[in-house]
Short mmCIF file of C-alpha atoms and ligand atoms in Angstrom, two decimals:
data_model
loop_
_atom_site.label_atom_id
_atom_site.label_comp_id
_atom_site.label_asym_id
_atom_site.label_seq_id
_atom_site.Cartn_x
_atom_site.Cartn_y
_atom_site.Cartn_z
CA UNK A 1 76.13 58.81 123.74
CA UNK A 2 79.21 56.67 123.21
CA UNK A 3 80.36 55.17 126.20
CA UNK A 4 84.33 54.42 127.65
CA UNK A 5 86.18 51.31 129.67
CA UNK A 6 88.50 52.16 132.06
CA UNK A 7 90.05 48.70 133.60
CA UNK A 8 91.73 49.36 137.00
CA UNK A 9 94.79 47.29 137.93
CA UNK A 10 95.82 47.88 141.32
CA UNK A 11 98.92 46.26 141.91
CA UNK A 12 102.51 47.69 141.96
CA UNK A 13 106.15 46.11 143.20
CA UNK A 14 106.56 49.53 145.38
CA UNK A 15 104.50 52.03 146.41
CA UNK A 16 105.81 55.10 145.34
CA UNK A 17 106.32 58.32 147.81
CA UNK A 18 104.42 60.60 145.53
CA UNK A 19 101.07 58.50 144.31
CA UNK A 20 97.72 58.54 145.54
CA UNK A 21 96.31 56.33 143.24
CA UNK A 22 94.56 53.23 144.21
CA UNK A 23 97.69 50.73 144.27
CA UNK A 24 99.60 48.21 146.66
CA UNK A 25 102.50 46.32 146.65
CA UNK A 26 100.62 43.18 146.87
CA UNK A 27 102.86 40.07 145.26
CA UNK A 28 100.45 37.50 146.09
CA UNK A 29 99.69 35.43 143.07
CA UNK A 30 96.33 34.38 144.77
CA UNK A 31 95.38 37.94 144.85
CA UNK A 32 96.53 38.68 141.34
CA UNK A 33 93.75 35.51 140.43
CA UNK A 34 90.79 36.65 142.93
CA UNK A 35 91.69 40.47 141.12
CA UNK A 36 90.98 38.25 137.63
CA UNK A 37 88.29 36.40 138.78
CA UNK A 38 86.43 39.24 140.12
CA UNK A 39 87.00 41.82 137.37
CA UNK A 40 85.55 39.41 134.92
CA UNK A 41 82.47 38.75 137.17
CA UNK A 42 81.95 42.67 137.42
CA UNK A 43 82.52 42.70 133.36
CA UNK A 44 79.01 40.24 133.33
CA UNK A 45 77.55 42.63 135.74
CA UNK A 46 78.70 45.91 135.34
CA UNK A 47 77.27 45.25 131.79
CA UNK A 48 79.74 48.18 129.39
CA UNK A 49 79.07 48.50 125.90
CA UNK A 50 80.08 45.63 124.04
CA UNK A 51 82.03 48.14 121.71
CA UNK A 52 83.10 50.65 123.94
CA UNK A 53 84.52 54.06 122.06
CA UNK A 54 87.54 53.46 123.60
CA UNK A 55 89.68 51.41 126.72
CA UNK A 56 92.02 52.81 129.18
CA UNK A 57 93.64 49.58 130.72
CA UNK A 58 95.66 51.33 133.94
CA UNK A 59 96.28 51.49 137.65
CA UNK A 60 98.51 50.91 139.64
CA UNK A 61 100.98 48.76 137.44
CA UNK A 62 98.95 46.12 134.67
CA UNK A 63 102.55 45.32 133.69
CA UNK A 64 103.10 44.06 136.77
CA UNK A 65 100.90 40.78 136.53
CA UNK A 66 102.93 37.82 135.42
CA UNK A 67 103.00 37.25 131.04
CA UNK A 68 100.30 34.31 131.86
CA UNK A 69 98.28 36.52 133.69
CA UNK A 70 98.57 39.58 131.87
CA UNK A 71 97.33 37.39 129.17
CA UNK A 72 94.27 36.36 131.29
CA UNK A 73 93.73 40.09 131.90
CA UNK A 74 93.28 40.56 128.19
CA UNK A 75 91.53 36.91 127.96
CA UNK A 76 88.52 38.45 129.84
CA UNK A 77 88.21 42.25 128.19
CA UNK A 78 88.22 39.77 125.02
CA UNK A 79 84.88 38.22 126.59
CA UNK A 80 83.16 40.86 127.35
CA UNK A 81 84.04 43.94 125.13
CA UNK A 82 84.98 44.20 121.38
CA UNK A 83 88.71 45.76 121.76
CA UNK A 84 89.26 45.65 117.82
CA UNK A 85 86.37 47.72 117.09
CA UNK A 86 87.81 50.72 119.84
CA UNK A 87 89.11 54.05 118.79
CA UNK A 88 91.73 54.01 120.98
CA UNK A 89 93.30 50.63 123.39
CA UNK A 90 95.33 51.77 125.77
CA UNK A 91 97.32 49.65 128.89
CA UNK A 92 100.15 51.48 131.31
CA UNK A 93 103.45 50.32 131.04
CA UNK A 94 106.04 50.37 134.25
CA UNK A 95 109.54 49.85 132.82
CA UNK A 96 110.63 47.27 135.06
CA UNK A 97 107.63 44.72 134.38
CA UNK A 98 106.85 45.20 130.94
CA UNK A 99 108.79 43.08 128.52
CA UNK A 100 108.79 41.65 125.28
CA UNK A 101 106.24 38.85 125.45
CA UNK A 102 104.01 41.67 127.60
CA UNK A 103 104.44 44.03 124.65
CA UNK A 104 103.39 41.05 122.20
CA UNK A 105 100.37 39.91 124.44
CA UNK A 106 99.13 43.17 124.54
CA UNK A 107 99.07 43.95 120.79
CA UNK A 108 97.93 40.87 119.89
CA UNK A 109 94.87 41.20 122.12
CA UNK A 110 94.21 44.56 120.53
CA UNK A 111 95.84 47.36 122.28
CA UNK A 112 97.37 50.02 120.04
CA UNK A 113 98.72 52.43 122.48
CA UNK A 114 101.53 52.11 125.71
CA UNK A 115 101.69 55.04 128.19
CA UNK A 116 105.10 54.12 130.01
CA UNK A 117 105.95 55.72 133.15
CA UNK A 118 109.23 57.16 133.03
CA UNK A 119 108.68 59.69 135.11
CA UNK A 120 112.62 60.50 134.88
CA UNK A 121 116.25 59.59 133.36
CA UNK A 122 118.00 60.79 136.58
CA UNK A 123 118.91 57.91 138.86
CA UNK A 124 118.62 60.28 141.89
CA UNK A 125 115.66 61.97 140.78
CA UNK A 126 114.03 58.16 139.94
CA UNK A 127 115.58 56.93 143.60
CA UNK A 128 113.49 60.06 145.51
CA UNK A 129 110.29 58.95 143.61
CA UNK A 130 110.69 55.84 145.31
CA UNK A 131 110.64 53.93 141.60
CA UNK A 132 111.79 50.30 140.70
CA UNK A 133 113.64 51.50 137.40
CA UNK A 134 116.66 52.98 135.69
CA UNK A 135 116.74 54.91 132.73
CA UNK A 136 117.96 51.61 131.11
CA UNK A 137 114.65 49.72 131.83
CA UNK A 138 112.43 53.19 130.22
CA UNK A 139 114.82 53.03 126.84
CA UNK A 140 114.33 48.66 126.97
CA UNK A 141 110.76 48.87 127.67
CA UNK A 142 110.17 51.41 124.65
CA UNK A 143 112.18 49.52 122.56
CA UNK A 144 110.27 46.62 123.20
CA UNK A 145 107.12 48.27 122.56
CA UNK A 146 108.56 48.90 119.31
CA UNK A 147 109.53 45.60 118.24
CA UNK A 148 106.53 43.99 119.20
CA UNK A 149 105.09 46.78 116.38
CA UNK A 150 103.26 49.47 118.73
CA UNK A 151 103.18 52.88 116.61
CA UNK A 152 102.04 54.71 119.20
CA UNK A 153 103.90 55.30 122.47
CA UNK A 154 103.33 57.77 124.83
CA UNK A 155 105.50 58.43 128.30
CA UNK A 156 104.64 60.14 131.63
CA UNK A 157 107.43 62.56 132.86
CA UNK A 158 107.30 64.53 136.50
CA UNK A 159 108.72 67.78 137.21
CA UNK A 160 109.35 70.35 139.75
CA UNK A 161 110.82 68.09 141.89
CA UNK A 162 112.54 69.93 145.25
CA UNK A 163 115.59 71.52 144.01
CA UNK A 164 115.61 69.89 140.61
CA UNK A 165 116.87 72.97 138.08
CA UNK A 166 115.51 74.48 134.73
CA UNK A 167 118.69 72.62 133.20
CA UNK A 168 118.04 69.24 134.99
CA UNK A 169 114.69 69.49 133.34
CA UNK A 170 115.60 70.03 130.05
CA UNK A 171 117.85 67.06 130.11
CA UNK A 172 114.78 65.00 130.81
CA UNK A 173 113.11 66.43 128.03
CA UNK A 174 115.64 65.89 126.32
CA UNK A 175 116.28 62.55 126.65
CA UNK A 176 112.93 61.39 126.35
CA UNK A 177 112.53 63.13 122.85
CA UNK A 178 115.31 61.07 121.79
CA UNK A 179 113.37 58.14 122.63
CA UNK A 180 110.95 59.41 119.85
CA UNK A 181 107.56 59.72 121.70
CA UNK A 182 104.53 59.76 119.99
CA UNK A 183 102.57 61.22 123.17
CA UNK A 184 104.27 62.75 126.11
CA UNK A 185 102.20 63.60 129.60
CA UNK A 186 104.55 66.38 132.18
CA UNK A 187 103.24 66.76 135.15
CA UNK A 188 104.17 69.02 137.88
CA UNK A 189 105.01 67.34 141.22
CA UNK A 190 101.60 67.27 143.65
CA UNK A 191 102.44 66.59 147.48
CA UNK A 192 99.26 64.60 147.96
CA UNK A 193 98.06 63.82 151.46
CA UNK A 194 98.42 60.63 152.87
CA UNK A 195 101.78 59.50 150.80
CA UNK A 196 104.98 59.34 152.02
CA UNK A 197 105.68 62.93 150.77
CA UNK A 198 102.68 64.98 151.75
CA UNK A 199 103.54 63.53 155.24
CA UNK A 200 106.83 64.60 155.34
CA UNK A 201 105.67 68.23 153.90
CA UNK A 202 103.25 68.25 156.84
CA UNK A 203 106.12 67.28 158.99
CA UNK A 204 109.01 70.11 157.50
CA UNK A 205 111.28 67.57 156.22
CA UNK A 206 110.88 68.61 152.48
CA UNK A 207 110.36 71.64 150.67
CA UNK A 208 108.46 71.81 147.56
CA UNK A 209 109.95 73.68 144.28
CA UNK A 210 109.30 77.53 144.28
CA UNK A 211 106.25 78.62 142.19
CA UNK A 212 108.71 80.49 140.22
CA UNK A 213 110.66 77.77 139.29
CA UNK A 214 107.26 75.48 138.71
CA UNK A 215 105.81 78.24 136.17
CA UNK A 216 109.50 78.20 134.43
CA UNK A 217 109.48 74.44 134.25
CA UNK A 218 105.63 74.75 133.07
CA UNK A 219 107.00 77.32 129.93
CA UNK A 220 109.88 75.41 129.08
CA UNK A 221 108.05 72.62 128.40
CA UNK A 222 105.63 73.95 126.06
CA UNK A 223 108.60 75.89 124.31
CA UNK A 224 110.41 72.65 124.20
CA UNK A 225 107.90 70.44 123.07
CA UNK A 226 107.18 72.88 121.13
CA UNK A 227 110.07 73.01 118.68
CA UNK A 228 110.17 69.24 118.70
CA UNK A 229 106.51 69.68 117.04
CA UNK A 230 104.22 68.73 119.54
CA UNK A 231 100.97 70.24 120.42
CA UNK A 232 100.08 70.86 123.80
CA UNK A 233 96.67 70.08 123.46
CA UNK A 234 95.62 69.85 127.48
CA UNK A 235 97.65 71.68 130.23
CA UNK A 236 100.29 68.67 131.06
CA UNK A 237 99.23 67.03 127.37
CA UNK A 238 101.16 66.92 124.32
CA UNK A 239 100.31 65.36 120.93
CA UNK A 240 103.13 64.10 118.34
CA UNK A 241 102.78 61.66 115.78
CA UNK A 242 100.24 59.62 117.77
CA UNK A 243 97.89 62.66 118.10
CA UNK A 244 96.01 63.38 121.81
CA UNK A 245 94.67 60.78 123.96
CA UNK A 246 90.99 59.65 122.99
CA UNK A 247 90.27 58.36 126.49
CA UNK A 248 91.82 61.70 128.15
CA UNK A 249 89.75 63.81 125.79
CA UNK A 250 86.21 61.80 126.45
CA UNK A 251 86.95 62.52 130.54
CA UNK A 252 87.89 66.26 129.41
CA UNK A 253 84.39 66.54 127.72
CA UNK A 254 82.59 64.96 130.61
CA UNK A 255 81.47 61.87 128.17
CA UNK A 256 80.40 58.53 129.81
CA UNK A 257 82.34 56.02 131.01
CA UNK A 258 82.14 52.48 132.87
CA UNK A 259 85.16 51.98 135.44
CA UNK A 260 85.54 48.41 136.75
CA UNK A 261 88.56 47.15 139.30
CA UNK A 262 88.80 48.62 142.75
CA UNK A 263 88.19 52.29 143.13
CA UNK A 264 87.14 53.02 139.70
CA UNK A 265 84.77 55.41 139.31
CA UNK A 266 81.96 55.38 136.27
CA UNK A 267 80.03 58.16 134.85
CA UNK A 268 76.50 57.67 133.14
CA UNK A 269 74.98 61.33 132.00
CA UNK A 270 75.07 62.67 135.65
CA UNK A 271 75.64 59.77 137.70
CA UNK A 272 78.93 59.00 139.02
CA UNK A 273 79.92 56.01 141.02
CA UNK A 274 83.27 55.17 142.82
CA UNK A 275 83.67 51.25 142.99
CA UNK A 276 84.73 50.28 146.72
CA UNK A 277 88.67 50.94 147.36
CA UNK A 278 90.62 48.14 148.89
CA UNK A 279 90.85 44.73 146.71
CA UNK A 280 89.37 42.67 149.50
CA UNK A 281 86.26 44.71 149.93
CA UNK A 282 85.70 45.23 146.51
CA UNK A 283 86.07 41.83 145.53
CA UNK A 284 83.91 40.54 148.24
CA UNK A 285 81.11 42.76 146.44
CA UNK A 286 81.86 40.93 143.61
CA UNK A 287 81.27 37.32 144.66
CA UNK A 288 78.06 38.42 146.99
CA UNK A 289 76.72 39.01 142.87
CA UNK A 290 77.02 42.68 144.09
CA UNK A 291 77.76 45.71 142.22
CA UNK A 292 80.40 46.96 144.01
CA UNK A 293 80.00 50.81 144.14
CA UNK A 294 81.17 52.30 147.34
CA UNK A 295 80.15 55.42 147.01
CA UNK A 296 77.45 57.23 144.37
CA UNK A 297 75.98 60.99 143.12
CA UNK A 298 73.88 62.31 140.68
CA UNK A 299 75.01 65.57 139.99
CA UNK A 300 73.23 68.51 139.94
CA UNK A 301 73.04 70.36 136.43
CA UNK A 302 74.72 73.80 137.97
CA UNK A 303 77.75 70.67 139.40
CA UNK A 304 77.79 69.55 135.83
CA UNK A 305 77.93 72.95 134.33
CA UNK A 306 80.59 73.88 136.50
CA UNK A 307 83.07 70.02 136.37
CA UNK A 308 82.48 70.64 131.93
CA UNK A 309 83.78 74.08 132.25
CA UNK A 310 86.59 73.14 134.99
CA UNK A 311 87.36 70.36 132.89
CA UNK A 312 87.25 71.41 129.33
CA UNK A 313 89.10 74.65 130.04
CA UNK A 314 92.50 72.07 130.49
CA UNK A 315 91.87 71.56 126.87
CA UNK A 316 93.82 73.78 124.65
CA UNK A 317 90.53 74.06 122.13
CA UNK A 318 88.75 75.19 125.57
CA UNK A 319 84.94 74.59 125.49
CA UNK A 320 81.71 75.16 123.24
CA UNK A 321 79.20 76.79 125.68
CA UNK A 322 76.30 75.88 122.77
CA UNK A 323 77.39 71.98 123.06
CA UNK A 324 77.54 72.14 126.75
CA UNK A 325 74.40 74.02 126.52
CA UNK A 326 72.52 71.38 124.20
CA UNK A 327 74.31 68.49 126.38
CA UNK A 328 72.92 69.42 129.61
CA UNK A 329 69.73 70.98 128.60
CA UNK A 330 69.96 74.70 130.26
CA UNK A 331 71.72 77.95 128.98
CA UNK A 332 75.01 78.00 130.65
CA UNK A 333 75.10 82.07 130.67
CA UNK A 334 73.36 82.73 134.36
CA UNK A 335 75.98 79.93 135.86
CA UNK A 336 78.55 81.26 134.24
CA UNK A 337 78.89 83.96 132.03
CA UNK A 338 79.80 86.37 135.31
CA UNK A 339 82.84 84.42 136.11
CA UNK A 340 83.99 84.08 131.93
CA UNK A 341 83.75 88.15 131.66
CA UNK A 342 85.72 88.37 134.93
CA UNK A 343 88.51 86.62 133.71
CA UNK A 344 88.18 87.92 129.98
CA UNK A 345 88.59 91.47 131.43
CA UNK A 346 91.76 89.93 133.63
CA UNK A 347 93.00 88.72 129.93
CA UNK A 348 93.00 85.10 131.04
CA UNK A 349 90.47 83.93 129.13
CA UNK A 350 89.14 84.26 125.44
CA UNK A 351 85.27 84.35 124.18
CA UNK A 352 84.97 83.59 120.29
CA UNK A 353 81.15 83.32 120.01
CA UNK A 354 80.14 80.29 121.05
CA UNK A 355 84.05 79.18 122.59
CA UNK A 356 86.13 80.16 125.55
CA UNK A 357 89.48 79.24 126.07
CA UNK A 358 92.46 80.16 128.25
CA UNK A 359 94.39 82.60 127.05
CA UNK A 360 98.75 82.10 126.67
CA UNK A 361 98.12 83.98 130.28
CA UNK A 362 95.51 82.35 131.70
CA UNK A 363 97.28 78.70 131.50
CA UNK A 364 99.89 79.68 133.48
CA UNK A 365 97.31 80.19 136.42
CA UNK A 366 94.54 77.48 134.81
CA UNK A 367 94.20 75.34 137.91
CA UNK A 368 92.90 78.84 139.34
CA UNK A 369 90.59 79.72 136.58
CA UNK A 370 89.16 76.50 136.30
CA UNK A 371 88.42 76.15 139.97
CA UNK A 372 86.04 79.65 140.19
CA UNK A 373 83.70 77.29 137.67
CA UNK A 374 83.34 74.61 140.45
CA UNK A 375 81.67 77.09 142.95
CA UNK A 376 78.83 78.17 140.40
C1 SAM B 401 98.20 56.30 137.05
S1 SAM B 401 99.70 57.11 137.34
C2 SAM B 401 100.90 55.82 137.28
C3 SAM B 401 101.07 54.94 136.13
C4 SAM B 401 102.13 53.85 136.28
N1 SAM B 401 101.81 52.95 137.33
C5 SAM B 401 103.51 54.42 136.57
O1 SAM B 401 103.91 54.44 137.72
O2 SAM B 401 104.16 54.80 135.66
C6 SAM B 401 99.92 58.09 135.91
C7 SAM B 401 100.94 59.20 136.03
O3 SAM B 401 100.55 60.21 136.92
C8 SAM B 401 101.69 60.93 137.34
N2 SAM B 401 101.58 61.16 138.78
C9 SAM B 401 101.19 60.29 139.73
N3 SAM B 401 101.21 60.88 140.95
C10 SAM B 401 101.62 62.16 140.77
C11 SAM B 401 101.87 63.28 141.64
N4 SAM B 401 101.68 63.18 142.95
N5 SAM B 401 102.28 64.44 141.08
C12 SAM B 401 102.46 64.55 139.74
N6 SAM B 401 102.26 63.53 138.89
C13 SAM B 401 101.85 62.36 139.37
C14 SAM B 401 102.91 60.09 136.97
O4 SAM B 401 103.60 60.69 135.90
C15 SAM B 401 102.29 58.78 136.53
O5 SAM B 401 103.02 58.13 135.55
S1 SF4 B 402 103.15 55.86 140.44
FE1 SF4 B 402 102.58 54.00 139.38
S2 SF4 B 402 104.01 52.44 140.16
FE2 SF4 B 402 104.11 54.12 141.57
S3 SF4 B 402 102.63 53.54 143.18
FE3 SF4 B 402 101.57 54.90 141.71
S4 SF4 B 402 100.58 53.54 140.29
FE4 SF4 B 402 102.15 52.34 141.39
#
């Protein structure tokens, strides 16, 4: 079974209002070098593939660390994994940290792909998100991608933002296509608890974007993208030139991965591991010779059944029941084949023997569909 690296960087200049991800706006240089330090003791430990299939190098911001330590970062993958032999190399780009000799570091060290956050081109829309950037520093940082010779470029958009319009939307399209993406991610706005925003939705102060307008945002997108030639291959996932994301698809199809950095979880054919959350308490793991897994499962077949159909129905291929089948040695029908007529009689999915997919229908409710599979 081929095996993924994901490489958690958990720093960022700001914390933005929106993000639940495992980040702080921590400056400290000495923390930036104990983060170092540690990740490349848990590399000797933690023990990943020496060529892993492919690398996801993300966080929080990895942009953020200074060029001389961004070039450590890479220093210590170097040691302990093979990054030239990967499918895919990928490390997140924030536009206000990444710059030219970031772009070259990176490249030279191996990575072939650069998922920038734009998230917007609005400066009001960018100012409510809480983020450090203008659309000047999203058009710089692509363009110094580009120079520094990255062919592949991919950049994260949000929508359905309160009382952002259809048109508003299209002008971000918009203006990201002219940036000529090779990968674009959309994703629709989540109020997550415990940020800034899901407290003041708790509290009143904000209202969220009608489901109307959401499912009209969702359907312009894949019109738009559309016509520009891109293939939504996963539900906020579309392909261009640079074709889907490796890493993105391995998670989709439940492969295995290794997760080092704080909070990053791992996945070894059942078991599933979340390193421990805060920097401090992960890194004290560390230099106790620790592993430093907080918390740890091994799922149940009818669990993994249920997270590969869940999963893999994002994808617009949908799943192979047979491969899921021969993958987690039992017949799938008596978890699930109940719940797949259900919803093929609704119309919102589709059985070709072996596949099932969503049909145009059933991805404008997937998150819906795809949850029924988790309660098998
Ligand atoms: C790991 S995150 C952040 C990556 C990078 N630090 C940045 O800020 O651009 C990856 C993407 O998830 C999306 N995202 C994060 N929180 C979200 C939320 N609450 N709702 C919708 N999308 C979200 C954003 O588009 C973001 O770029
Ligand atoms: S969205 Fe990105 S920059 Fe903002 S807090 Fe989350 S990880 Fe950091």
């Amino acid at each position: 079974m081929r095996t993924s690296l994901y490489v958690h960087v958990p720093f960022c200049v700001v914390k933005c209002g929106y993000c639940d991800f495992n980040s702080y706006a921590i400056a400290d240089h000495v923390a930036h070098d104990r983060f170092l330090a540690a990740l490349d003791a848990e590399l000797a430990i933690a023990d990943p593939p020496r060529r892993p299939y492919t690398v996801f190098v993300g966080g929080g911001t990895p942009t953020y660390l200074d060029a001389g330590r961004f070039a450590k970062l890479f220093e210590i993958l170097g040691h302990h994994v093979d990054l030239a032999s990967a499918a895919e190399v990928t490390v997140e780009c924030n536009p206000e940290s990444l710059t030219r000799e970031k772009a070259a570091i990176a490249l030279a060290a191996g990575v072939r792909r650069a998922s920038v956050g734009a998230q917007s081109f609005d400066a009001a829309r960018l100012r409510w998100l809480d983020r450090a950037h203008d659309a000047g520093a999203i058009r710089r940082a692509v363009g110094a991608l580009r120079d520094a010779g990255f062919e592949n470029v991919s950049l994260d958009l949000m929508y359905a933002l309160p009382g952002e319009t259809l048109a508003d939307w299209k002008s971000d399209l918009r203006e990201a296509l002219e940036l000529q993406p090779d990968h674009l991610s959309c994703y629709s706005l989540t109020f997550e608890r415990g940020t800034r925003l899901g407290r003041e939705l708790a509290a009143g102060t904000v209202e969220p974007a009608s489901e109307t307008i959401d499912a009209a945002m969702f359907r312009l997108t894949r019109e738009h993208l559309g016509a520009a030639g891109f293939r939504a291959y996963e539900i906020s996932n579309f392909a261009g030139r640079g074709g889907p994301s490796l890493h993105n698809d391995h998670y989709w199809l439940q492969g295995d991965y290794v997760g080092v950095g704080p909070g990053a979880a791992s996945h070894r054919g059942g078991w599933r591991g979340t390193n421990l959350k805060t920097l401090d308490a992960w890194a004290r793991a560390i230099e106790a010779g620790l592993l430093p897994t907080g918390e740890a499962e091994t799922l149940t077949i009818p669990r993994r059944l249920g997270e590969a159909l869940w999963l893999g129905l994002r994808r617009a291929d949908g799943v192979d029941l047979d491969t899921i089948g021969e993958r987690l040695g039992t017949d799938p029908a008596p978890h699930a084949a109940h719940i797949i007529d259900r919803f093929v009689e609704l119309g919102l999915l589709e059985r070709s023997g072996s596949r099932v997919r969503l049909t145009e229908g059933g991805v404008l409710v997937a998150d819906s569909v795809a949850v029924e599979f988790l309660a098998t």
